[in-house]
JSON list of C-alpha atoms and ligand atoms in Angstrom, two decimals:
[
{"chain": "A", "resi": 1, "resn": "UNK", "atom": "CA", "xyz": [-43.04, 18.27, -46.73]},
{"chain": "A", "resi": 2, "resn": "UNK", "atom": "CA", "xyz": [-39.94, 20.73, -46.95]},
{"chain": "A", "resi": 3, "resn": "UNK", "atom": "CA", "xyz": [-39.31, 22.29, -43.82]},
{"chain": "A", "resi": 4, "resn": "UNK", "atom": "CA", "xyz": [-36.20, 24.42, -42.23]},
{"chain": "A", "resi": 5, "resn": "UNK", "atom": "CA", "xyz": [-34.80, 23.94, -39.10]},
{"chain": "A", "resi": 6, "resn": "UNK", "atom": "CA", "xyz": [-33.46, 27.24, -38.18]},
{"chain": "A", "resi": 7, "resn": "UNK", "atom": "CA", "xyz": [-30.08, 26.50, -36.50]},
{"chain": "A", "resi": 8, "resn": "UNK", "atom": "CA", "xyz": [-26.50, 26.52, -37.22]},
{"chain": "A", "resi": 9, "resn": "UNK", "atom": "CA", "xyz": [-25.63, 24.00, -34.97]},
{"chain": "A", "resi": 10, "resn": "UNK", "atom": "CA", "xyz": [-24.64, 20.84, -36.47]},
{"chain": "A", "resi": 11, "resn": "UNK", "atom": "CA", "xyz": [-24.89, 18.50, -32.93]},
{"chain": "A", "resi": 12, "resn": "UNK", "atom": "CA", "xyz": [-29.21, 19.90, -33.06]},
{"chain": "A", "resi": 13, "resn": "UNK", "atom": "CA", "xyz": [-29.39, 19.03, -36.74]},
{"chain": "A", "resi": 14, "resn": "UNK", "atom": "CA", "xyz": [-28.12, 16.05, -36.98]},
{"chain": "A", "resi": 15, "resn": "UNK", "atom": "CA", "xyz": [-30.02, 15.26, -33.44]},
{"chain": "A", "resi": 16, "resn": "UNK", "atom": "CA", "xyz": [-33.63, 16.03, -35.08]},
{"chain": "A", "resi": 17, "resn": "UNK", "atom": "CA", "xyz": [-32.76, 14.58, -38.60]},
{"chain": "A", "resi": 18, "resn": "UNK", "atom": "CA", "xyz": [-32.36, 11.59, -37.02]},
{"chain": "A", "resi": 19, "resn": "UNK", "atom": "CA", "xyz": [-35.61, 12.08, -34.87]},
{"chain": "A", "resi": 20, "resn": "UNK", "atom": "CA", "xyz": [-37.68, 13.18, -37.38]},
{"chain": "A", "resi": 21, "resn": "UNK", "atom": "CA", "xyz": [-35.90, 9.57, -39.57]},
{"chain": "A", "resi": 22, "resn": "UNK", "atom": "CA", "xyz": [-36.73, 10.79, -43.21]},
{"chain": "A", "resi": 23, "resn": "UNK", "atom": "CA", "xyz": [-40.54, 11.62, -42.47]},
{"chain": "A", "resi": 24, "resn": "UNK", "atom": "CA", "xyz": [-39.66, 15.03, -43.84]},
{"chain": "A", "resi": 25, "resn": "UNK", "atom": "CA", "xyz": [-37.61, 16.52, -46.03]},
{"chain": "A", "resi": 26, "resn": "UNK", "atom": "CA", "xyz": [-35.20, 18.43, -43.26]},
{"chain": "A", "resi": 27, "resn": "UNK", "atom": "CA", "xyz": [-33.01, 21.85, -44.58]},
{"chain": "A", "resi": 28, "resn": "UNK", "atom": "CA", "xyz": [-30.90, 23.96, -42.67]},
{"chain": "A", "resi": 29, "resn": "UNK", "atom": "CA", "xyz": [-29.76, 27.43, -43.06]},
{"chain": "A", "resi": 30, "resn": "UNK", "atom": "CA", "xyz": [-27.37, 27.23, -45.05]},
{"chain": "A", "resi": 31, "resn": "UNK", "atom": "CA", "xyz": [-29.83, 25.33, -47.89]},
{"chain": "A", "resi": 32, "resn": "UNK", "atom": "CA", "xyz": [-31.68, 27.93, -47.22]},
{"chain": "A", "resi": 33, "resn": "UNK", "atom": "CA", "xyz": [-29.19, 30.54, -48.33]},
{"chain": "A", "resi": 34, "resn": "UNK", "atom": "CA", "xyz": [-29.60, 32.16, -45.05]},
{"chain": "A", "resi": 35, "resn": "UNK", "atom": "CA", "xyz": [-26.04, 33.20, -43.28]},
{"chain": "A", "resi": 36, "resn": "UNK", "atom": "CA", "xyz": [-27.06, 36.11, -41.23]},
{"chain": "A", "resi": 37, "resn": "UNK", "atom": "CA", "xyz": [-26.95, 35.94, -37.41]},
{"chain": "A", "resi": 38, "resn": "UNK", "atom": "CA", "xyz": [-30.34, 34.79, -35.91]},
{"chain": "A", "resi": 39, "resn": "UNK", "atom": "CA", "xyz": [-31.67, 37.64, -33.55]},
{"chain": "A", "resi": 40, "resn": "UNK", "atom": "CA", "xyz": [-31.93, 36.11, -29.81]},
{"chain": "A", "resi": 41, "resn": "UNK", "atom": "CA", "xyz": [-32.69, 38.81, -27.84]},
{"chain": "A", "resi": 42, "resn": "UNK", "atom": "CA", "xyz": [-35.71, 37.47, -25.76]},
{"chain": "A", "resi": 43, "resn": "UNK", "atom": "CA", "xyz": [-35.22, 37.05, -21.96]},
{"chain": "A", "resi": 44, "resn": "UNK", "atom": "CA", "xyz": [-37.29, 33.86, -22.16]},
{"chain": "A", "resi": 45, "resn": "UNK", "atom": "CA", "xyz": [-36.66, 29.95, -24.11]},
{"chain": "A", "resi": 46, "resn": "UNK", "atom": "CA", "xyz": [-40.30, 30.92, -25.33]},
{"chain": "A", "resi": 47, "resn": "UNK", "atom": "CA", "xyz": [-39.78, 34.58, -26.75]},
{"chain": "A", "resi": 48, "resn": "UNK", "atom": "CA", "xyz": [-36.22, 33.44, -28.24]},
{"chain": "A", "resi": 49, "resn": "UNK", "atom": "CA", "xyz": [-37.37, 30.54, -30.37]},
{"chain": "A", "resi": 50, "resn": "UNK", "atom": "CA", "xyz": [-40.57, 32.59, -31.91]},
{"chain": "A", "resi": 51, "resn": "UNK", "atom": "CA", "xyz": [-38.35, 35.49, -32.80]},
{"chain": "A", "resi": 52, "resn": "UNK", "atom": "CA", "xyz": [-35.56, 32.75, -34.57]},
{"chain": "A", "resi": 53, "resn": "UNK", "atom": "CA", "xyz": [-38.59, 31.40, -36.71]},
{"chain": "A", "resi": 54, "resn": "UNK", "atom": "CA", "xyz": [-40.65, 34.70, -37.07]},
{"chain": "A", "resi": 55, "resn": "UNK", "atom": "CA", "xyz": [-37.13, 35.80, -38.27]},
{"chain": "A", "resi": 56, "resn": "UNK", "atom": "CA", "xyz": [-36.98, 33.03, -40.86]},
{"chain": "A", "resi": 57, "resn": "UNK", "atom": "CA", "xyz": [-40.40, 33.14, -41.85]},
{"chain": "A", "resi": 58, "resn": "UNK", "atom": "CA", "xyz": [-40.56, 36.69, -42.47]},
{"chain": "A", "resi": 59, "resn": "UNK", "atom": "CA", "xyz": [-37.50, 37.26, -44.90]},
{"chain": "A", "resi": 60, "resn": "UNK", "atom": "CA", "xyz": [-37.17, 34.04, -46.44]},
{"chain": "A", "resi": 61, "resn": "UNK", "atom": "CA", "xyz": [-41.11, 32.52, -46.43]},
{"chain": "A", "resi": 62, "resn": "UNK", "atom": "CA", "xyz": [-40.20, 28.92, -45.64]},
{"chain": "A", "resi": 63, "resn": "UNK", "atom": "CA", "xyz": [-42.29, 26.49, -43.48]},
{"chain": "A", "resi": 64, "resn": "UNK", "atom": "CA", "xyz": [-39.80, 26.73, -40.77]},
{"chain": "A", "resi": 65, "resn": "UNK", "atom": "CA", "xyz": [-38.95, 25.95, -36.73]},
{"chain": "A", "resi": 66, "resn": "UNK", "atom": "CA", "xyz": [-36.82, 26.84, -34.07]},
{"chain": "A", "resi": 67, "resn": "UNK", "atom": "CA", "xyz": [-35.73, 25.81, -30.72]},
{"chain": "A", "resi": 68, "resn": "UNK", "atom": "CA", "xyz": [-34.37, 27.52, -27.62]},
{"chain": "A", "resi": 69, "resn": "UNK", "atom": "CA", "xyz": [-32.75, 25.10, -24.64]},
{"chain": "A", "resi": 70, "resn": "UNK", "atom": "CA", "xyz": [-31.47, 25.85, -21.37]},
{"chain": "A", "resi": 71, "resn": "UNK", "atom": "CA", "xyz": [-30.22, 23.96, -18.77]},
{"chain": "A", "resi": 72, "resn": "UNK", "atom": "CA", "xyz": [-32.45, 25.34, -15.64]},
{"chain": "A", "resi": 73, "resn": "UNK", "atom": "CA", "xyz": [-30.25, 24.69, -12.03]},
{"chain": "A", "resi": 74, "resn": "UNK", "atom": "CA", "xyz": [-32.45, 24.58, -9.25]},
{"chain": "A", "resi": 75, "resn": "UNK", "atom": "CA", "xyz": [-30.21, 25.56, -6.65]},
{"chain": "A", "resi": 76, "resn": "UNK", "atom": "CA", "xyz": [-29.50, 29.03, -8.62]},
{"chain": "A", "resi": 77, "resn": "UNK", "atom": "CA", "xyz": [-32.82, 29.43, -9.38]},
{"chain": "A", "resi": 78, "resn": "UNK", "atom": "CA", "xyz": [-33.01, 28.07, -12.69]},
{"chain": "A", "resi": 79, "resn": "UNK", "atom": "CA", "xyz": [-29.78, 29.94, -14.01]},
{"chain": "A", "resi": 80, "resn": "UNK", "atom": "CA", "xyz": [-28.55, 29.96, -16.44]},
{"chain": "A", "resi": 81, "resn": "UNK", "atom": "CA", "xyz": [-31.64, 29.15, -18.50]},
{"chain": "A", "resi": 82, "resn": "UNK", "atom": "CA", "xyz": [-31.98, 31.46, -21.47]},
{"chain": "A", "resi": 83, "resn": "UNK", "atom": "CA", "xyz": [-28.61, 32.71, -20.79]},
{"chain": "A", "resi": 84, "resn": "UNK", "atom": "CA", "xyz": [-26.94, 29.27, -20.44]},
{"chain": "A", "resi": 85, "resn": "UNK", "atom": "CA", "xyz": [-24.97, 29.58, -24.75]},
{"chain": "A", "resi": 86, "resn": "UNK", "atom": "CA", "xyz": [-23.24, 32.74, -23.18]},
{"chain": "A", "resi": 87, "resn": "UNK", "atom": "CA", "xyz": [-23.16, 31.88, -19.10]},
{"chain": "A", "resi": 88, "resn": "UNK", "atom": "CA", "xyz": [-19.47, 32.54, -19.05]},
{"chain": "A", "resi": 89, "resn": "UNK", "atom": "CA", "xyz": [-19.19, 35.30, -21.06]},
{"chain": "A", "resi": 90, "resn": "UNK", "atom": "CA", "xyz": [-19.87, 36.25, -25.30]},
{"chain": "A", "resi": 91, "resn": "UNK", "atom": "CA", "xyz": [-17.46, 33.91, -26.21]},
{"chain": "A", "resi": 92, "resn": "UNK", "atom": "CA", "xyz": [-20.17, 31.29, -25.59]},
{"chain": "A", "resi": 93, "resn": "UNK", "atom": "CA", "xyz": [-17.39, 28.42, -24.87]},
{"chain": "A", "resi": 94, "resn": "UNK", "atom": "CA", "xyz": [-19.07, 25.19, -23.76]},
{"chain": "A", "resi": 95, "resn": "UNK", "atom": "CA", "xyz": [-15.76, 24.60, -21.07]},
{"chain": "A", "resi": 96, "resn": "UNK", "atom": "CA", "xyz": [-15.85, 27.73, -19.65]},
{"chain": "A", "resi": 97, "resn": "UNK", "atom": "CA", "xyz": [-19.60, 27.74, -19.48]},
{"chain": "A", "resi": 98, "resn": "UNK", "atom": "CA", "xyz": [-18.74, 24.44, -17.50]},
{"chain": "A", "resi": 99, "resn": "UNK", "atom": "CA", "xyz": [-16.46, 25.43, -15.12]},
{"chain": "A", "resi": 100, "resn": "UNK", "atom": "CA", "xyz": [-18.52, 28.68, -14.04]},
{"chain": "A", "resi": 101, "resn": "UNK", "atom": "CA", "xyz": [-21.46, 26.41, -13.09]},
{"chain": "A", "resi": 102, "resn": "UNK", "atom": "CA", "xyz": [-19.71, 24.08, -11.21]},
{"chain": "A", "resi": 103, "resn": "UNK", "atom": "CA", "xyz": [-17.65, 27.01, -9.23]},
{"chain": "A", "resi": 104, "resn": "UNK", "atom": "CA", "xyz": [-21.63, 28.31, -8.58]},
{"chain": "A", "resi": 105, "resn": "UNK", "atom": "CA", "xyz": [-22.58, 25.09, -7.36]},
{"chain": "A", "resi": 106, "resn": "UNK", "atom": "CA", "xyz": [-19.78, 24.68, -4.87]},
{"chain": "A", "resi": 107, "resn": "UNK", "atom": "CA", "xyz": [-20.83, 23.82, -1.50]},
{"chain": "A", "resi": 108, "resn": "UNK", "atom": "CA", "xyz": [-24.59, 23.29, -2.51]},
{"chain": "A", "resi": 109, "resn": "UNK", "atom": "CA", "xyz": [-26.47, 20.01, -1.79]},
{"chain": "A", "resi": 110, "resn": "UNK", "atom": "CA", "xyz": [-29.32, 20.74, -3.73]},
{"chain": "A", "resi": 111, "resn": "UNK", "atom": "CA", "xyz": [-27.88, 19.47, -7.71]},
{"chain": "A", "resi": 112, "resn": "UNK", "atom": "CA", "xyz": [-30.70, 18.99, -9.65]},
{"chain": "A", "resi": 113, "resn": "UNK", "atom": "CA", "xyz": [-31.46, 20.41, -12.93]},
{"chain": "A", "resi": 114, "resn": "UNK", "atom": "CA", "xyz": [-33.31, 20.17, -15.71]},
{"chain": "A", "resi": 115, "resn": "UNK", "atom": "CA", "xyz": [-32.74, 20.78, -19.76]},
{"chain": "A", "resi": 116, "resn": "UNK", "atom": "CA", "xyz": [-35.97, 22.31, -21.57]},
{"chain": "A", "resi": 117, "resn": "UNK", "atom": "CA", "xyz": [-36.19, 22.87, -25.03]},
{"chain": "A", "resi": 118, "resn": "UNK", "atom": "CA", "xyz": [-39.00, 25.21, -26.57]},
{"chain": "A", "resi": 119, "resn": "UNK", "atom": "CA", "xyz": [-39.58, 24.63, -30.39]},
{"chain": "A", "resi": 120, "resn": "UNK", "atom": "CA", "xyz": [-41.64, 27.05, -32.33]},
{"chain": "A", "resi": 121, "resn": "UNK", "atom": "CA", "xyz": [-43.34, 26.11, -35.64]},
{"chain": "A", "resi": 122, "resn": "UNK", "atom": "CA", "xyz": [-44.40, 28.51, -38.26]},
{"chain": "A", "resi": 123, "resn": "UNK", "atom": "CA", "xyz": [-46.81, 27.01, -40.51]},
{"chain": "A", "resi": 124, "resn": "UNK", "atom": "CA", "xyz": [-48.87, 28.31, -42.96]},
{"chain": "A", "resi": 125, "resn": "UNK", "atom": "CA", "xyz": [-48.43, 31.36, -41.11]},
{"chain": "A", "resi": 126, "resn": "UNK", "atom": "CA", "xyz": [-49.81, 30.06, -37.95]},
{"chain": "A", "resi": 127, "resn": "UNK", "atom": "CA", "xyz": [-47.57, 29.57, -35.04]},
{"chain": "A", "resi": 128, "resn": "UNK", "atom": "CA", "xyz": [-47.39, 26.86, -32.41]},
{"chain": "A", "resi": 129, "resn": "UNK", "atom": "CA", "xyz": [-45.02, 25.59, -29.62]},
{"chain": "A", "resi": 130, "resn": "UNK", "atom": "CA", "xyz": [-43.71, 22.64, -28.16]},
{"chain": "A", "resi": 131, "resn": "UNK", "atom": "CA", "xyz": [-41.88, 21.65, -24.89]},
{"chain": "A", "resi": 132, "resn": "UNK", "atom": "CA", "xyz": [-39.52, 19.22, -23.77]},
{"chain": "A", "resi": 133, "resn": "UNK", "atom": "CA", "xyz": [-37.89, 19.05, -20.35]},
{"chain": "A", "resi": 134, "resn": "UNK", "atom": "CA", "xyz": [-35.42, 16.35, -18.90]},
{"chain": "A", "resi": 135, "resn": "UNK", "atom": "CA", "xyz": [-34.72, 16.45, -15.27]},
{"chain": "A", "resi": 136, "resn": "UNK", "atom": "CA", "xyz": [-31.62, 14.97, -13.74]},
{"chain": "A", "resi": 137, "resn": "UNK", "atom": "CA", "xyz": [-28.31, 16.04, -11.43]},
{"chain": "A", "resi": 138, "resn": "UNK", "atom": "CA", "xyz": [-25.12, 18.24, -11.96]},
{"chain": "A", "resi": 139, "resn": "UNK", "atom": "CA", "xyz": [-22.53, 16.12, -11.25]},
{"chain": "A", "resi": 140, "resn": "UNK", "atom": "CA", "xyz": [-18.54, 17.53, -9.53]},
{"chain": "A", "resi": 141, "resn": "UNK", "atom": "CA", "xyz": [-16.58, 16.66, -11.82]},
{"chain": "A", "resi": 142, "resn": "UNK", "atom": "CA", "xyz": [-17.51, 16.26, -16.54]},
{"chain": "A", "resi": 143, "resn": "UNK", "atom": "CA", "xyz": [-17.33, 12.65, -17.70]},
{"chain": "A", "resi": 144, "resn": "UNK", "atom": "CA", "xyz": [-17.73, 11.71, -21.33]},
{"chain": "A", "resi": 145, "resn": "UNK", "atom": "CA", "xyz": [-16.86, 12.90, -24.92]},
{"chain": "A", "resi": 146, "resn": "UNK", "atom": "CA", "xyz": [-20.17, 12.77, -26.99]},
{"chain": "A", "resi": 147, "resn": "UNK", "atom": "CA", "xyz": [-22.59, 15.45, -27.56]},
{"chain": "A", "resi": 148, "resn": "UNK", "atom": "CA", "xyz": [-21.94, 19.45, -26.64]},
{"chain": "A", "resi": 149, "resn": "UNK", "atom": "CA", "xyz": [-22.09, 22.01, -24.17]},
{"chain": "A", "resi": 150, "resn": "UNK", "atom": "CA", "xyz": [-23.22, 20.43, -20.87]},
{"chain": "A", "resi": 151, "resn": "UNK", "atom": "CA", "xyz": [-23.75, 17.25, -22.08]},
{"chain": "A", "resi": 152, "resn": "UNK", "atom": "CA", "xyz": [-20.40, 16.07, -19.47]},
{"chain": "A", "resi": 153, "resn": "UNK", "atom": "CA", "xyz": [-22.00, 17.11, -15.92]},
{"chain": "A", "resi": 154, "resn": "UNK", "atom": "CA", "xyz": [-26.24, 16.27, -16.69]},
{"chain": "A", "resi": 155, "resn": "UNK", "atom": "CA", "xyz": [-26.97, 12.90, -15.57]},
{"chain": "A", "resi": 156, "resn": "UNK", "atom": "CA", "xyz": [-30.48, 12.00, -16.31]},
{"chain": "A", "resi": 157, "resn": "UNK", "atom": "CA", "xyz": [-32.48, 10.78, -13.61]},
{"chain": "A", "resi": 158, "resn": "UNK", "atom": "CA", "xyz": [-32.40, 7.07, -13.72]},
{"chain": "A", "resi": 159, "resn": "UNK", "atom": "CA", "xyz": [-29.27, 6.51, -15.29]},
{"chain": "A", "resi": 160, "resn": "UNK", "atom": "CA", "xyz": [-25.62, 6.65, -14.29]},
{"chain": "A", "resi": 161, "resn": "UNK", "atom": "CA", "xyz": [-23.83, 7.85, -17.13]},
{"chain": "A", "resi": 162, "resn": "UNK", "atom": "CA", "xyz": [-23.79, 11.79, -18.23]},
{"chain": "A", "resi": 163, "resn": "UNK", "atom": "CA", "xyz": [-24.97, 12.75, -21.87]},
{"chain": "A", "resi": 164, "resn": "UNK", "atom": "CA", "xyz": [-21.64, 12.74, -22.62]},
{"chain": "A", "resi": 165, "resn": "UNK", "atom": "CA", "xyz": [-21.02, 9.13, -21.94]},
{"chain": "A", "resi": 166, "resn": "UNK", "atom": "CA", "xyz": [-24.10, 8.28, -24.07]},
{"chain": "A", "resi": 167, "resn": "UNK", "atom": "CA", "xyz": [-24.17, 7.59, -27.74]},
{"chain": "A", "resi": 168, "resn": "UNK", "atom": "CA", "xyz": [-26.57, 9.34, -29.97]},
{"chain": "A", "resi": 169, "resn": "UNK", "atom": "CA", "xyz": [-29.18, 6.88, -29.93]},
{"chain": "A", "resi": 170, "resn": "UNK", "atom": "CA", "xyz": [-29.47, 6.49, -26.06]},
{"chain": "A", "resi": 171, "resn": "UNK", "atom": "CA", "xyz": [-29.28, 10.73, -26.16]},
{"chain": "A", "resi": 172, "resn": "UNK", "atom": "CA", "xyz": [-32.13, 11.09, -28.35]},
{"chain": "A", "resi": 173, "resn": "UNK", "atom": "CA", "xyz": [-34.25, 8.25, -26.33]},
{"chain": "A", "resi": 174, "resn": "UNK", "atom": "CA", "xyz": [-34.58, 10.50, -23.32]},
{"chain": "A", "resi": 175, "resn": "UNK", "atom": "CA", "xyz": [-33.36, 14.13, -24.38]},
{"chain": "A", "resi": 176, "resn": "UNK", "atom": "CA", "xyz": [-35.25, 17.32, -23.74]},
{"chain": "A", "resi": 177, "resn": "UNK", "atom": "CA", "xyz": [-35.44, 18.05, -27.55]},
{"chain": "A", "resi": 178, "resn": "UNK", "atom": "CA", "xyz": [-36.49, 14.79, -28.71]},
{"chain": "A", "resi": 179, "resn": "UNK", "atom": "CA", "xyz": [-39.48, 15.05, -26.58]},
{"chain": "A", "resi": 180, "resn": "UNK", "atom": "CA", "xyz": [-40.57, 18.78, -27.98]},
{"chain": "A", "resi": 181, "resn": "UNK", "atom": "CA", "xyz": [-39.60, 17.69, -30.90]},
{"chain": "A", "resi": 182, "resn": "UNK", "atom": "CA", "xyz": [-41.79, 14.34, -30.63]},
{"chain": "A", "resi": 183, "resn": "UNK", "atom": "CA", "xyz": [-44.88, 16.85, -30.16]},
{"chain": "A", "resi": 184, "resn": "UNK", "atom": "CA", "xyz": [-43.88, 18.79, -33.22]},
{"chain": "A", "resi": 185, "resn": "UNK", "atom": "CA", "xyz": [-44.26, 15.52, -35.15]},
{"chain": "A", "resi": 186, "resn": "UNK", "atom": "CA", "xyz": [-47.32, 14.12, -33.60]},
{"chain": "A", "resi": 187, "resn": "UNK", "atom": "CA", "xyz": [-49.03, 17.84, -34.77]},
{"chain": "A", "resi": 188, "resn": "UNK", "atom": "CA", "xyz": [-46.94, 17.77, -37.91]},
{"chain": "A", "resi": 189, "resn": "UNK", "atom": "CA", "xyz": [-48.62, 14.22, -38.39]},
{"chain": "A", "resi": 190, "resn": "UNK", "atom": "CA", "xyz": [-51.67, 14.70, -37.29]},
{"chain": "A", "resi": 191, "resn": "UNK", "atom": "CA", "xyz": [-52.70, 17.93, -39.77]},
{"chain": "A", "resi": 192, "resn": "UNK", "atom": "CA", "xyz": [-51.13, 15.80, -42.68]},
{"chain": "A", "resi": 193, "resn": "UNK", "atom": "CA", "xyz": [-53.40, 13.30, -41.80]},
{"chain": "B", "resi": 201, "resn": "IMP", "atom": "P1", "xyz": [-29.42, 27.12, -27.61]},
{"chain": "B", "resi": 201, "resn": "IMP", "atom": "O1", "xyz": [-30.66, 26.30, -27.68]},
{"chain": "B", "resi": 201, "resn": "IMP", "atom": "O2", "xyz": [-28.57, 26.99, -28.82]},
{"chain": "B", "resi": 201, "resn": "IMP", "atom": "O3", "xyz": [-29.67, 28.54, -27.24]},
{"chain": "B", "resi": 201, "resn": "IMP", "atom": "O4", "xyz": [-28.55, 26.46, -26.46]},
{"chain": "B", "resi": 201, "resn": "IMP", "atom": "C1", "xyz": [-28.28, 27.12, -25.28]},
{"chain": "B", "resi": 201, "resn": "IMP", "atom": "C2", "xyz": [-27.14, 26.48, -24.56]},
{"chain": "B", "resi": 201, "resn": "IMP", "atom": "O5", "xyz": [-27.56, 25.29, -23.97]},
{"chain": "B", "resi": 201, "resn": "IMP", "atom": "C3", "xyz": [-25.88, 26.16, -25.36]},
{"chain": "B", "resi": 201, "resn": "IMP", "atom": "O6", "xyz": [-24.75, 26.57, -24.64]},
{"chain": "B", "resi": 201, "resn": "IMP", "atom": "C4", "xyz": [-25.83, 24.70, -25.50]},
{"chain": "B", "resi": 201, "resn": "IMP", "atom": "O7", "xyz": [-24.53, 24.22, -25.37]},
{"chain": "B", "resi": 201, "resn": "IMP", "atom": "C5", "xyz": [-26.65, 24.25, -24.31]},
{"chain": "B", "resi": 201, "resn": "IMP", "atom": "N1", "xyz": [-27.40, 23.09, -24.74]},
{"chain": "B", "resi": 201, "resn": "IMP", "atom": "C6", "xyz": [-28.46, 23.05, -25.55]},
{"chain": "B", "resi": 201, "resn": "IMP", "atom": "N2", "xyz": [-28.85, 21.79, -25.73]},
{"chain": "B", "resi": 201, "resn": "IMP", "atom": "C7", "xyz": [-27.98, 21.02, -25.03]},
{"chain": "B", "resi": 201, "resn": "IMP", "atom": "C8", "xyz": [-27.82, 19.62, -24.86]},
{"chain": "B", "resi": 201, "resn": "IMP", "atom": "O8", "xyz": [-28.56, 18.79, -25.39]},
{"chain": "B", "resi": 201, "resn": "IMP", "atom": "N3", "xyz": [-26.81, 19.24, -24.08]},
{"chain": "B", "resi": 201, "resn": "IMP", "atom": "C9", "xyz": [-25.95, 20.09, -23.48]},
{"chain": "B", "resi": 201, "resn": "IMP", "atom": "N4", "xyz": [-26.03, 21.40, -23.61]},
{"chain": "B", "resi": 201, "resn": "IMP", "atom": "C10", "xyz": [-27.05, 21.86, -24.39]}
]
């Protein structure tokens, strides 16, 4: 079954291709022709992945889904969320996005956090969606080199190393994606069925 993922972001793709391990036949937006900015102008994870696949769906009638994340900080009640691409400013610039949350979170005890990712599937014109959430802790100071954006100060509960000290594999074992994305595929399999 051909279906689109409708990101441009290589890190995601390349996360739920190798999730998803061949089961389907995975395109992005650029196979799909499709080079136009995305619209994203829903205050919620929810509202922001529908309109991203409604988007798709609409103008280019592909089997398609989408996913908003956002890194939800309890201590600053659950900023930056739906805002956490472009927490620092339009230039959405992972480091900078960085160093603003840790400035926010000086002097607070309270460092946990959580990643959620909402994915939205259009299908056969119906629409469905699918929620993932890792909790963990912000840690002082970024540690690591793998993965993106906050990946260097989220420390999953139960382990010691960020996301950014953890290679692909381990990521995708535990990561707030996988597990939306892990009840995309159980409905995905399911229906086929
Ligand atoms: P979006 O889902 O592309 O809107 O992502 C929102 C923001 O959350 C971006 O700044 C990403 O860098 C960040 N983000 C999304 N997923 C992850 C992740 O797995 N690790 C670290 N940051 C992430």
């Amino acid at each position: 079954m051909k279906l689109c993922f409708a990101t441009n972001n290589t890190h995601k793709f390349d996360e739920v291709a190798a999730a998803l391990d061949g089961r389907f036949e995975l395109v992005n937006l650029a196979d799909m022709g499709c080079t136009e900015e995305l619209p994203e102008t829903g205050d919620t994870l929810e509202a922001n992945s529908h309109q991203k696949a409604a988007y798709l769906h609409q103008h280019y009638g592909v089997d398609c889904f989408a996913d908003d994340t956002g890194l939800e900080v309890e201590a600053l009640g659950g900023e930056p969320g739906v805002y956490s691409a472009r927490y620092a400013g339009p230039q959405r610039n992972a480091t900078d996005n960085v160093q603003l949350l840790l400035k926010n979170l000086k002097g607070k005890t309270d460092r946990s956090a959580r990643f959620r990712a909402v994915f939205t599937l259009i299908l056969a014109g119906a629409t469905h969606q699918f929620e993932g959430v890792v909790t963990g802790q912000i840690i002082h100071i970024p540690r690591g080199s793998e993965g993106f954006g906050y990946d260097p100060v989220f420390v999953p509960d139960g382990y010691d190393r960020t996301f950014a000290e953890m290679n692909l594999v381990d990521k995708n074992g535990i990561s707030h994606r996988t597990r939306a994305l892990q009840k995309l595929v159980d409905f995905l399999t399911t229906i086929a069925e």
